[in-house]
XYZ file of N, CA and C in Angstrom:
786
model
N 0.598 -1.099 0.167
C -0.122 -0.045 0.258
C 1.015 1.061 0.065
N 1.007 2.275 -1.208
C 1.376 3.140 -0.766
C 0.780 4.416 -1.639
N 1.309 5.505 -1.507
C 0.990 7.008 -1.798
C 0.894 6.947 -3.512
N -0.053 7.294 -4.507
C 0.318 7.513 -5.494
C 0.110 8.886 -6.233
N 0.932 9.211 -7.797
C 0.688 10.347 -8.257
C 0.552 10.283 -9.572
N -0.476 11.147 -9.926
C -0.427 11.128 -11.838
C -0.686 12.327 -12.144
N 0.049 12.282 -13.568
C 0.343 13.323 -14.422
C -0.397 13.063 -15.365
N -1.954 13.265 -15.710
C -2.238 12.744 -16.861
C -2.007 13.168 -18.361
N -2.076 12.572 -18.901
C -1.085 12.987 -20.554
C -1.617 12.002 -21.785
N -1.265 12.134 -22.829
C -1.302 11.428 -24.041
C -0.390 10.242 -23.943
N -0.176 9.909 -25.388
C 0.762 8.752 -25.503
C 2.315 8.976 -25.033
N 2.606 8.421 -24.093
C 3.699 7.910 -23.525
C 3.892 9.221 -22.481
N 3.028 9.867 -22.307
C 3.154 11.308 -21.543
C 2.264 11.504 -20.095
N 1.953 10.101 -19.772
C 0.854 9.843 -18.381
C 1.889 9.314 -17.419
N 2.290 10.428 -16.644
C 3.491 10.106 -15.593
C 2.648 9.690 -14.564
N 3.314 8.637 -13.803
C 3.112 8.207 -12.493
C 4.064 7.512 -11.418
N 3.587 7.810 -10.244
C 4.661 7.424 -9.211
C 3.989 6.761 -8.050
N 4.522 5.833 -7.600
C 4.256 5.389 -6.239
C 5.361 5.533 -5.297
N 5.023 6.208 -4.182
C 5.734 6.571 -3.112
C 5.612 5.884 -1.759
N 6.352 5.045 -1.266
C 6.654 4.613 0.288
C 6.773 5.329 1.374
N 5.962 4.799 2.429
C 6.172 5.530 3.678
C 7.624 5.849 4.243
N 8.615 5.035 3.783
C 9.967 5.867 3.789
C 10.711 6.495 3.132
N 10.022 6.943 1.916
C 10.297 8.040 1.269
C 10.944 7.530 -0.066
N 11.153 6.132 -0.122
C 11.491 5.452 -1.237
C 10.335 5.570 -2.386
N 10.861 5.660 -3.859
C 9.575 5.965 -4.637
C 9.896 5.184 -6.018
N 8.955 4.737 -6.961
C 9.197 4.420 -8.277
C 8.583 5.215 -9.209
N 8.936 5.612 -10.409
C 7.999 6.431 -11.133
C 8.080 5.815 -12.907
N 7.002 5.921 -13.355
C 7.110 5.296 -14.793
C 5.964 5.929 -15.665
N 5.917 5.756 -17.002
C 5.473 6.450 -17.989
C 4.359 5.427 -18.931
N 3.014 5.793 -18.809
C 2.186 5.046 -19.469
C 1.420 6.088 -20.806
N 0.285 5.589 -21.126
C -0.203 6.304 -22.430
C -1.701 6.477 -22.159
N -2.665 5.635 -20.752
C -3.854 5.936 -21.066
C -4.313 5.757 -19.718
N -5.392 5.631 -19.176
C -5.849 5.687 -17.968
C -5.974 4.317 -17.730
N -6.213 3.625 -18.608
C -6.340 1.776 -18.348
C -5.355 1.401 -17.694
N -3.930 1.915 -18.600
C -2.702 1.621 -18.203
C -2.336 2.071 -16.714
N -2.676 3.443 -16.719
C -2.540 3.517 -15.102
C -3.187 2.967 -13.937
N -4.574 2.407 -14.349
C -5.121 1.665 -13.480
C -4.448 0.266 -13.194
N -3.971 -0.018 -14.253
C -3.781 -1.607 -14.085
C -2.578 -1.747 -13.130
N -1.543 -0.585 -13.031
C -0.347 -0.629 -12.219
C -0.777 -0.037 -10.787
N -1.600 0.407 -10.717
C -2.158 0.776 -9.199
C -2.679 -0.138 -8.241
N -1.935 -0.283 -7.182
C -2.516 -1.357 -6.311
C -2.569 -0.965 -4.990
N -4.057 -0.945 -4.339
C -4.443 -0.721 -3.037
C -3.528 0.745 -2.602
N -4.152 1.696 -3.278
C -3.479 3.190 -2.976
C -4.009 3.415 -1.503
N -2.964 4.276 -0.893
C -3.351 5.085 0.367
C -3.946 6.265 0.159
N -3.648 6.660 -1.425
C -4.115 7.890 -1.784
C -3.620 8.437 -3.118
N -4.243 9.176 -3.672
C -3.505 9.573 -4.886
C -3.812 11.319 -5.078
N -2.994 11.657 -5.508
C -2.616 13.189 -6.008
C -2.866 13.413 -7.715
N -3.439 14.052 -8.082
C -3.732 14.030 -9.622
C -3.675 15.290 -10.171
N -2.679 15.688 -11.136
C -2.239 16.954 -11.707
C -3.485 17.445 -12.819
N -4.570 17.487 -12.028
C -5.928 18.034 -13.104
C -6.879 18.791 -12.313
N -7.399 19.721 -13.113
C -8.657 20.140 -12.244
C -9.688 18.961 -11.907
N -10.372 19.051 -10.761
C -11.164 17.666 -9.986
C -12.397 18.428 -10.193
N -12.355 19.696 -10.267
C -14.343 20.578 -10.252
C -13.802 21.486 -11.546
N -14.817 22.023 -11.670
C -14.892 23.077 -12.996
C -16.027 24.317 -12.193
N -15.625 25.367 -13.069
C -16.439 26.666 -13.127
C -17.160 26.534 -14.522
N -18.551 27.229 -13.997
C -19.355 27.462 -15.350
C -19.166 29.000 -15.860
N -18.508 29.649 -15.143
C -18.512 31.172 -15.477
C -17.598 31.334 -16.678
N -17.597 32.772 -17.288
C -16.766 32.729 -18.448
C -15.581 32.820 -18.229
N -14.696 31.907 -18.984
C -13.324 31.349 -18.966
C -13.031 30.307 -18.136
N -14.298 30.151 -17.115
C -13.905 28.786 -16.240
C -13.100 29.055 -15.279
N -12.551 30.228 -14.472
C -11.815 30.537 -13.617
C -12.282 29.917 -12.380
N -11.319 29.477 -11.658
C -12.065 28.964 -10.146
C -11.336 30.086 -8.960
N -11.649 30.218 -7.747
C -11.486 30.815 -6.863
C -9.611 30.311 -6.541
N -9.909 29.241 -6.425
C -8.206 28.684 -5.778
C -7.229 29.127 -6.940
N -7.702 29.023 -8.234
C -6.398 29.281 -8.953
C -6.172 30.874 -9.007
N -7.263 31.641 -8.891
C -7.141 33.162 -8.647
C -6.362 33.543 -7.286
N -6.274 32.397 -6.534
C -5.626 32.706 -5.075
C -4.308 32.803 -5.116
N -3.923 31.340 -5.753
C -2.686 30.878 -6.138
C -2.033 31.973 -7.100
N -2.242 32.458 -8.176
C -2.015 33.280 -8.670
C -1.609 34.614 -7.920
N -2.303 35.211 -7.281
C -2.423 36.240 -6.639
C -1.638 36.378 -5.308
N -1.512 35.127 -4.250
C -0.535 35.078 -3.403
C 0.707 34.658 -3.730
N 1.304 33.906 -4.822
C 2.551 33.722 -4.877
C 2.981 34.372 -6.526
N 2.168 35.150 -6.832
C 2.506 36.056 -7.783
C 3.033 35.006 -9.393
N 2.241 33.810 -9.514
C 2.177 33.031 -10.570
C 1.552 33.272 -11.756
N 2.619 33.615 -12.918
C 1.789 33.740 -14.263
C 0.660 32.980 -14.539
N -0.257 33.679 -14.998
C -1.443 32.679 -15.718
C -0.759 31.959 -16.477
N 0.255 31.372 -17.220
C 0.448 30.841 -18.338
C 0.767 29.039 -17.292
N 0.870 29.217 -15.993
C 1.465 28.742 -15.296
C 0.239 27.787 -14.449
N -0.571 29.016 -13.975
C -1.852 28.384 -13.320
C -3.129 28.557 -14.396
N -3.399 27.912 -15.251
C -4.516 28.110 -16.392
C -5.892 27.562 -15.755
N -7.183 28.739 -16.191
C -8.290 28.072 -16.051
C -8.526 27.116 -16.974
N -9.426 26.067 -16.470
C -9.787 24.979 -16.913
C -10.089 25.011 -18.546
N -10.516 26.056 -18.966
C -11.038 26.335 -20.355
C -9.801 26.634 -21.317
N -8.570 26.651 -20.627
C -7.571 26.688 -21.162
C -6.514 25.613 -21.607
N -6.982 24.440 -20.599
C -5.962 23.513 -20.463
C -6.388 22.359 -21.800
N -5.407 21.092 -22.096
C -5.593 20.404 -23.021
C -6.665 19.244 -22.693
N -7.292 18.812 -23.584
C -8.571 17.546 -23.578
C -7.916 16.468 -22.565
N -6.359 16.002 -22.854
C -6.051 14.866 -22.525
C -5.829 14.791 -20.949
N -5.375 16.031 -20.517
C -5.397 16.469 -19.197
C -6.512 16.054 -18.114
N -7.776 16.827 -18.856
C -8.982 17.073 -18.301
C -9.935 15.525 -18.327
N -9.537 15.173 -19.340
C -10.048 13.723 -19.364
C -9.611 12.572 -18.812
N -8.503 12.479 -19.080
C -7.867 11.233 -18.483
C -7.568 11.449 -16.848
N -7.504 12.711 -16.699
C -6.987 12.755 -15.322
C -8.280 12.586 -14.374
N -9.558 13.011 -14.961
C -11.107 12.685 -14.345
C -11.294 11.428 -14.008
N -11.273 10.926 -15.357
C -11.461 9.348 -15.684
C -10.693 8.527 -14.426
N -9.721 8.806 -14.193
C -9.071 8.134 -13.278
C -9.460 8.159 -12.037
N -9.963 9.461 -11.772
C -10.517 9.598 -10.186
C -11.796 8.714 -9.944
N -12.506 8.873 -11.097
C -13.757 8.503 -11.183
C -13.741 6.869 -11.185
N -12.890 6.380 -11.868
C -12.608 4.837 -12.090
C -12.117 4.253 -10.719
N -11.254 4.984 -10.311
C -10.133 4.469 -9.076
C -11.568 4.162 -7.501
N -12.557 5.220 -7.584
C -13.574 5.100 -6.612
C -14.152 4.176 -6.765
N -14.513 3.499 -7.649
C -15.193 2.114 -7.774
C -14.649 1.058 -7.287
N -13.187 1.194 -7.113
C -12.578 -0.010 -6.746
C -12.140 0.063 -5.304
N -11.753 1.332 -5.027
C -11.434 2.035 -3.866
C -12.523 3.105 -3.194
N -13.591 2.917 -2.543
C -14.429 3.838 -2.356
C -14.023 4.958 -1.632
N -13.023 4.655 -0.626
C -12.930 5.457 0.317
C -11.333 6.196 0.378
N -10.857 5.984 -0.862
C -9.354 6.509 -1.095
C -9.355 7.908 -1.250
N -8.554 8.602 -0.487
C -8.145 10.301 -0.294
C -7.420 10.701 -1.900
N -8.395 11.558 -2.642
C -8.051 11.901 -3.996
C -7.898 13.239 -3.896
N -6.656 13.955 -4.497
C -6.315 15.559 -4.334
C -6.170 15.571 -5.682
N -6.267 17.221 -5.733
C -5.937 17.725 -6.926
C -4.563 18.004 -6.702
N -3.567 18.395 -7.777
C -2.475 18.710 -7.195
C -2.003 19.708 -8.517
N -1.079 20.396 -8.394
C -0.312 21.489 -8.931
C 1.065 21.378 -9.124
N 1.844 20.494 -9.482
C 3.237 20.455 -8.841
C 3.900 21.726 -9.534
N 4.178 22.041 -10.631
C 5.047 23.455 -10.779
C 4.702 24.498 -10.148
N 3.305 24.584 -10.028
C 2.948 26.016 -9.360
C 3.116 25.810 -7.800
N 3.625 24.446 -7.292
C 3.748 24.046 -5.813
C 5.371 24.667 -5.879
N 6.283 24.149 -6.844
C 7.656 24.463 -6.572
C 7.731 25.882 -6.638
N 6.862 26.622 -7.679
C 7.091 28.174 -7.658
C 6.573 28.845 -6.511
N 5.901 28.463 -6.034
C 5.268 28.972 -4.796
C 6.226 28.641 -3.615
N 6.696 27.703 -3.248
C 7.772 27.473 -2.455
C 9.087 27.896 -2.603
N 9.456 28.185 -3.780
C 10.752 28.803 -4.389
C 11.762 27.377 -4.106
N 11.479 26.314 -4.389
C 12.167 25.180 -4.437
C 12.750 24.451 -5.525
N 13.720 24.328 -5.989
C 14.044 23.117 -6.829
C 14.087 22.018 -6.538
N 14.240 20.735 -7.657
C 14.164 19.371 -6.902
C 14.861 18.980 -5.802
N 15.872 19.519 -5.690
C 17.095 19.232 -4.326
C 16.388 19.858 -3.171
N 15.685 20.986 -3.067
C 15.320 21.470 -2.240
C 13.739 20.600 -1.733
N 13.083 20.455 -2.775
C 11.742 19.492 -2.544
C 12.310 18.290 -1.950
N 13.271 17.389 -2.702
C 13.569 16.009 -2.195
C 14.025 16.217 -0.683
N 15.175 17.032 0.213
C 15.229 17.303 1.251
C 14.207 17.303 2.227
N 13.220 18.775 1.581
C 12.055 19.004 2.776
C 10.938 17.905 3.047
N 10.897 17.027 1.855
C 9.846 15.881 1.958
C 10.641 14.824 2.041
N 12.091 14.493 2.392
C 12.079 12.954 2.836
C 12.003 11.980 1.621
N 12.265 12.552 0.479
C 12.414 11.412 -0.649
C 13.780 10.728 -0.894
N 13.722 9.687 -1.116
C 14.971 8.722 -1.422
C 15.202 8.285 -2.692
N 15.821 9.150 -3.065
C 15.902 8.768 -4.611
C 16.339 9.802 -5.572
N 17.019 9.958 -6.718
C 17.507 10.786 -7.827
C 16.162 11.270 -8.532
N 16.115 12.582 -9.101
C 15.400 13.326 -9.920
C 14.793 12.305 -10.917
N 13.345 12.125 -11.025
C 12.855 11.290 -12.452
C 13.037 11.541 -13.457
N 13.168 10.348 -14.519
C 13.834 10.929 -15.542
C 12.925 11.937 -16.776
N 11.520 12.039 -16.631
C 11.149 13.167 -17.172
C 10.034 14.120 -16.058
N 9.909 15.156 -16.795
C 9.014 15.996 -15.855
C 7.732 15.602 -15.272
N 6.950 14.773 -16.738
C 5.623 14.106 -16.207
C 6.000 13.117 -14.756
N 7.063 12.237 -15.041
C 7.297 11.240 -13.531
C 7.516 12.265 -12.275
N 8.391 13.199 -12.565
C 8.318 14.392 -11.352
C 7.174 14.869 -10.723
N 6.401 15.391 -11.985
C 5.188 15.945 -11.354
C 4.253 14.874 -10.736
N 4.303 13.686 -11.264
C 3.629 12.503 -10.684
C 4.058 12.380 -9.147
N 5.047 12.444 -8.883
C 6.105 12.090 -7.635
C 5.618 13.403 -6.647
N 5.548 14.331 -7.032
C 5.018 15.547 -6.505
C 3.617 15.539 -5.846
N 2.867 14.876 -6.823
C 1.428 14.368 -6.530
C 1.257 13.757 -5.506
N 2.252 12.607 -5.312
C 1.903 11.518 -4.540
C 2.438 12.324 -3.258
N 3.463 13.139 -3.014
C 3.957 13.843 -1.763
C 2.630 14.407 -1.231
N 2.019 15.541 -2.146
C 0.892 16.046 -1.986
C -0.398 15.206 -1.199
N -0.970 14.126 -1.726
C -1.685 13.299 -1.104
C -1.405 12.773 0.538
N 0.076 12.311 0.483
C 0.793 12.145 1.858
C 0.559 13.034 2.567
N 1.139 14.244 2.236
C 0.798 15.283 3.163
C -0.496 15.735 3.590
N -1.153 15.703 2.848
C -2.859 16.304 3.244
C -3.367 15.290 3.897
N -3.206 13.669 3.699
C -4.009 12.876 4.327
C -3.744 12.641 5.797
N -2.303 13.218 5.767
C -1.833 12.883 7.365
C -1.986 14.011 8.073
N -2.529 15.299 7.365
C -2.937 16.304 8.081
C -1.603 17.442 8.294
N -0.620 17.006 7.597
C 0.346 17.909 7.139
C 0.070 19.429 6.412
N -0.454 19.006 5.743
C -0.853 20.615 4.616
C -2.445 20.691 5.097
N -2.389 21.873 5.700
C -3.629 22.113 6.521
C -4.701 22.749 5.779
N -4.418 23.401 4.223
C -5.038 23.988 3.539
C -5.808 23.117 2.505
N -7.171 22.731 2.423
C -7.925 22.386 1.479
C -8.608 23.485 0.376
N -7.816 23.546 -0.861
C -8.606 24.950 -1.411
C -10.032 24.604 -2.358
N -10.168 23.136 -2.034
C -11.516 22.786 -2.439
C -12.532 23.350 -1.547
N -12.193 23.932 -0.383
C -13.509 24.225 0.394
C -13.726 25.653 0.358
N -12.903 26.518 -0.958
C -13.175 27.854 -1.037
C -13.412 28.195 -2.465
N -15.078 28.247 -2.961
C -15.336 27.935 -4.002
C -15.914 29.517 -4.523
N -15.889 29.767 -5.831
C -16.741 30.740 -6.392
C -18.419 30.224 -6.585
N -19.062 31.350 -6.805
C -20.489 30.897 -6.800
C -20.730 30.034 -8.223
N -20.062 30.498 -9.027
C -20.284 29.150 -10.274
C -19.286 27.969 -10.363
N -19.080 27.362 -9.010
C -18.278 26.335 -9.151
C -19.113 25.193 -8.955
N -18.671 24.232 -9.411
C -19.052 22.992 -8.644
C -18.508 22.498 -7.549
N -19.290 21.865 -6.438
C -19.173 21.489 -5.125
C -18.356 20.160 -5.348
N -16.582 20.292 -5.246
C -15.773 18.855 -5.384
C -16.108 18.252 -4.078
N -16.835 18.915 -2.897
C -16.949 17.693 -2.029
C -18.521 17.028 -1.882
N -18.934 16.820 -3.378
C -20.293 16.683 -3.583
C -20.625 16.272 -5.196
N -19.642 15.484 -5.279
C -19.470 14.673 -6.851
C -20.129 13.432 -6.834
N -20.835 12.888 -7.826
C -21.324 11.747 -7.661
C -20.240 10.570 -7.188
N -18.815 10.727 -7.408
C -18.047 9.777 -7.170
C -17.390 9.908 -5.722
N -17.826 10.937 -5.225
C -17.232 11.141 -3.958
C -16.420 12.557 -3.856
N -15.819 13.070 -2.658
C -15.354 14.233 -2.521
C -13.964 14.144 -2.948
N -13.212 15.289 -3.356
C -11.731 15.437 -3.522
C -11.244 16.552 -2.837
N -10.310 16.401 -2.644
C -9.368 17.719 -2.014
C -8.651 18.307 -2.973
N -8.239 19.276 -2.693
C -6.605 20.231 -3.122
C -6.168 20.422 -1.755
N -5.335 20.058 -1.421
C -4.240 19.839 -0.567
C -3.590 21.163 -0.778
N -2.862 21.833 0.334
C -1.903 23.081 -0.235
C -1.342 23.398 1.225
N -0.022 23.602 1.018
C 1.070 23.407 2.387
C 0.748 25.126 2.781
N -0.612 25.496 3.410
C -0.668 26.831 4.019
C -1.493 26.456 4.944
N -1.455 27.226 5.998
C -2.420 27.288 7.098
C -3.620 27.733 6.630
N -4.109 28.687 6.270
C -5.514 29.109 5.942
C -5.521 30.035 4.427
N -6.875 29.998 3.962
C -7.070 30.803 2.463
C -7.206 32.011 2.887
N -6.404 33.042 2.301
C -6.278 34.454 2.707
C -4.790 35.112 2.480
N -4.668 36.225 3.205
C -3.738 36.941 3.489
C -2.039 36.390 3.529
N -2.141 35.142 4.148
C -0.883 34.689 4.731
C -0.969 33.325 4.115
N 0.240 32.977 3.263
C 0.705 31.675 2.460
C 1.600 31.110 3.836
N 1.666 30.043 3.974
C 3.151 29.454 4.773
C 3.732 28.262 4.478
N 5.457 28.300 4.508
C 6.095 27.249 3.543
C 5.877 26.450 4.590
N 6.380 24.998 4.190
C 6.502 23.673 4.970
C 7.388 23.713 6.086
N 7.423 23.381 7.210
C 8.106 23.360 8.052
C 9.633 22.700 7.544
N 10.586 23.946 8.194
C 11.815 23.728 7.668
C 12.179 24.385 6.415
N 11.166 24.889 5.838
C 11.360 25.698 4.555
C 11.564 27.025 4.449
N 11.471 27.644 5.804
C 11.226 29.153 5.901
C 10.124 29.785 6.171
N 10.393 30.966 6.562
C 9.122 31.572 7.426
C 7.977 32.150 6.471
N 6.914 32.325 7.269
C 5.647 32.842 6.552
C 5.971 33.948 5.508
N 5.135 33.666 4.413
C 5.171 34.790 3.474
C 4.056 35.394 3.428
N 4.142 36.767 3.458
C 2.742 37.671 3.138
C 2.347 38.014 1.768
N 1.258 37.471 1.574
C 1.089 38.116 -0.167
C 1.147 39.437 -0.064
N 0.922 40.345 1.121
C 0.456 41.575 1.121
C 1.916 42.502 1.291
N 2.889 41.813 1.447
C 4.159 42.232 1.708
C 4.647 42.796 0.665
N 5.932 43.570 0.899
C 6.847 43.896 -0.479
C 7.642 42.600 -0.937
N 7.201 41.690 -1.132
C 8.169 40.268 -1.784
C 8.913 40.908 -2.935
N 9.944 40.140 -2.785
C 11.100 39.901 -3.861
C 11.272 38.913 -4.232
N 10.769 38.705 -5.714
C 10.676 37.448 -6.333
C 11.405 37.595 -7.625
N 12.089 36.576 -7.637
C 12.863 36.710 -9.040
C 11.845 36.440 -10.384
N 12.089 37.270 -11.368
C 11.005 37.528 -12.551
C 11.077 36.448 -13.304
N 12.048 35.513 -13.101
C 12.416 34.701 -14.600
C 11.219 33.230 -13.647
N 11.931 32.922 -12.487
C 10.957 31.419 -12.152
C 10.333 31.748 -10.538
N 9.926 32.979 -10.389
C 9.298 33.323 -9.253
C 9.492 32.602 -8.100
N 11.111 32.476 -7.906
C 11.547 31.964 -6.462
C 11.475 33.398 -5.347
N 10.630 33.203 -3.955
C 10.662 34.045 -3.421
C 12.011 34.408 -2.409
N 12.339 35.581 -2.314
C 13.590 35.808 -1.590
C 12.759 36.591 -0.300
N 13.280 35.978 1.069
C 12.699 36.147 2.110
C 13.310 37.774 2.898
N 14.493 37.635 2.187
C 15.429 38.771 3.476
C 15.922 39.654 2.150
N 14.797 40.509 1.749
C 15.063 41.514 0.437
C 15.509 40.702 -0.727
N 16.660 41.535 -1.280
C 16.694 40.707 -2.684
C 18.724 39.971 -2.055
N 18.810 39.830 -0.525
C 19.884 38.782 -0.612
C 20.167 37.692 -1.158
N 21.092 37.127 -1.756
C 21.102 35.949 -2.790
C 20.830 36.169 -4.157
N 20.251 37.036 -4.558
C 19.905 37.284 -5.937
C 21.194 36.808 -7.101
N 22.046 37.623 -6.588
C 23.248 37.473 -7.527
C 23.679 36.171 -7.800
N 23.841 35.052 -6.668
C 24.516 33.805 -6.818
C 23.351 33.024 -7.345
N 21.944 33.350 -7.336
C 20.686 32.619 -7.578
C 20.693 32.769 -9.112
N 20.477 33.968 -9.769
C 20.663 34.156 -11.116
C 21.756 33.684 -11.792
N 22.966 33.572 -11.445
C 24.294 33.536 -12.193
C 24.228 31.922 -12.122
N 23.804 30.944 -11.070
C 23.192 29.842 -11.234
C 22.339 28.931 -12.078
N 20.944 30.226 -12.108
C 20.047 29.540 -12.649
C 19.684 30.407 -14.032
N 20.181 31.382 -14.416
C 19.637 32.466 -15.432
C 20.489 33.011 -16.040
N 21.823 32.888 -16.192
C 22.689 33.551 -16.708
C 22.773 33.446 -17.949
N 22.170 32.319 -18.445
C 22.303 31.842 -19.822
C 21.132 33.107 -20.690
N 20.019 33.253 -19.705
C 19.500 34.245 -20.564
C 19.701 35.690 -20.595
N 20.161 35.808 -19.553
C 21.144 37.326 -19.815
C 21.910 37.720 -18.472
N 23.249 38.269 -19.063
C 24.174 38.337 -18.195
C 23.472 38.886 -16.595
N 23.922 38.730 -15.463
C 23.620 39.418 -14.375
C 23.812 40.795 -14.316
N 25.046 40.858 -14.690
C 25.252 42.217 -14.701
C 24.360 43.418 -15.465
N 23.522 42.846 -16.449
C 22.602 43.318 -17.213
C 20.942 43.361 -16.426
N 21.160 41.807 -16.250
C 19.730 41.979 -15.699
C 19.309 42.834 -14.415
N 20.483 42.676 -13.366
C 20.174 43.559 -12.081
C 19.330 44.592 -12.386
N 19.579 45.667 -13.193
C 19.465 47.099 -13.062
C 17.925 46.880 -13.593
N 17.832 46.064 -14.176
C 16.304 45.530 -14.902
C 15.173 45.536 -13.757
N 15.663 44.305 -12.931
C 14.997 43.730 -11.983
C 15.044 44.742 -10.738
N 16.231 45.384 -10.138
C 15.947 46.267 -9.207
C 14.598 47.290 -9.798
N 14.567 47.672 -11.150
C 13.701 48.531 -11.372
C 12.504 48.268 -11.622
N 12.268 47.028 -11.552
C 10.767 46.331 -11.825
C 10.471 46.280 -13.559
N 11.625 46.157 -14.249
C 11.219 46.608 -15.430
C 11.858 45.205 -16.392
N 12.373 44.130 -15.679
C 12.668 42.995 -16.285
C 11.427 42.311 -16.921
N 11.400 41.629 -18.179
C 10.552 40.946 -18.521
C 10.754 39.388 -18.858
N 9.962 38.771 -18.064
C 10.320 36.938 -18.306
C 10.485 36.727 -19.462
N 11.098 35.840 -20.031
C 11.285 34.743 -21.232
C 10.018 33.822 -21.603
N 9.399 33.619 -20.206
C 7.787 32.832 -20.402
C 6.930 33.570 -20.581
N 6.705 34.952 -20.813
C 5.689 35.947 -21.088
C 5.320 36.265 -22.506
């Protein structure tokens, strides 16, 4: 019995991960929900990188997505509305949740967003692995890595270590994820409450105020908690190939740097 994560996709792009209680894990790729279901055995819980409830308003935006973008200053291209996503993600992910519940009626299921999570926490793979006690090298593909982060999310939420459930905070046009025909789903997130303060996990830093004048790398959205201290080393290690630090820093300082992802 282990914690599972899924990053739904198309042919050879459906990432899966199985995480054991001791932090060891395995990851792999498949091509369909049927293949994924054939390899999931006695799950303690599963985290799925897919919107598990939708909104009927124009654009399909949900309150949880808006909060993540605003709180962590995450680009809309990273946290997208449901109407902007590819069909394989939506269809395969939701089918996985529905069919799993037929065999495991009480299995905890949480929505996950691995890329947004890493950006919100200002972590790279090594930071994440150390903080959450993972035993093994970085998975070979991004799909597998995201699936593994999903397995961590359902483990942390199920065990009560991630306090916030974004699925409890809905706009008026949103389907209630606690009242679906196949049972409730969660969206566990490492914060204490839905509002002005987002909290990093234990051992990963101090509380981050959404209303504070945060210093954030404009390229990867890493949060600097002590002013701009460390931006030079960070930039040279992560982004020097995009623009030399000596040229980038005056633009960053003036708030005029434009991310290459925009």
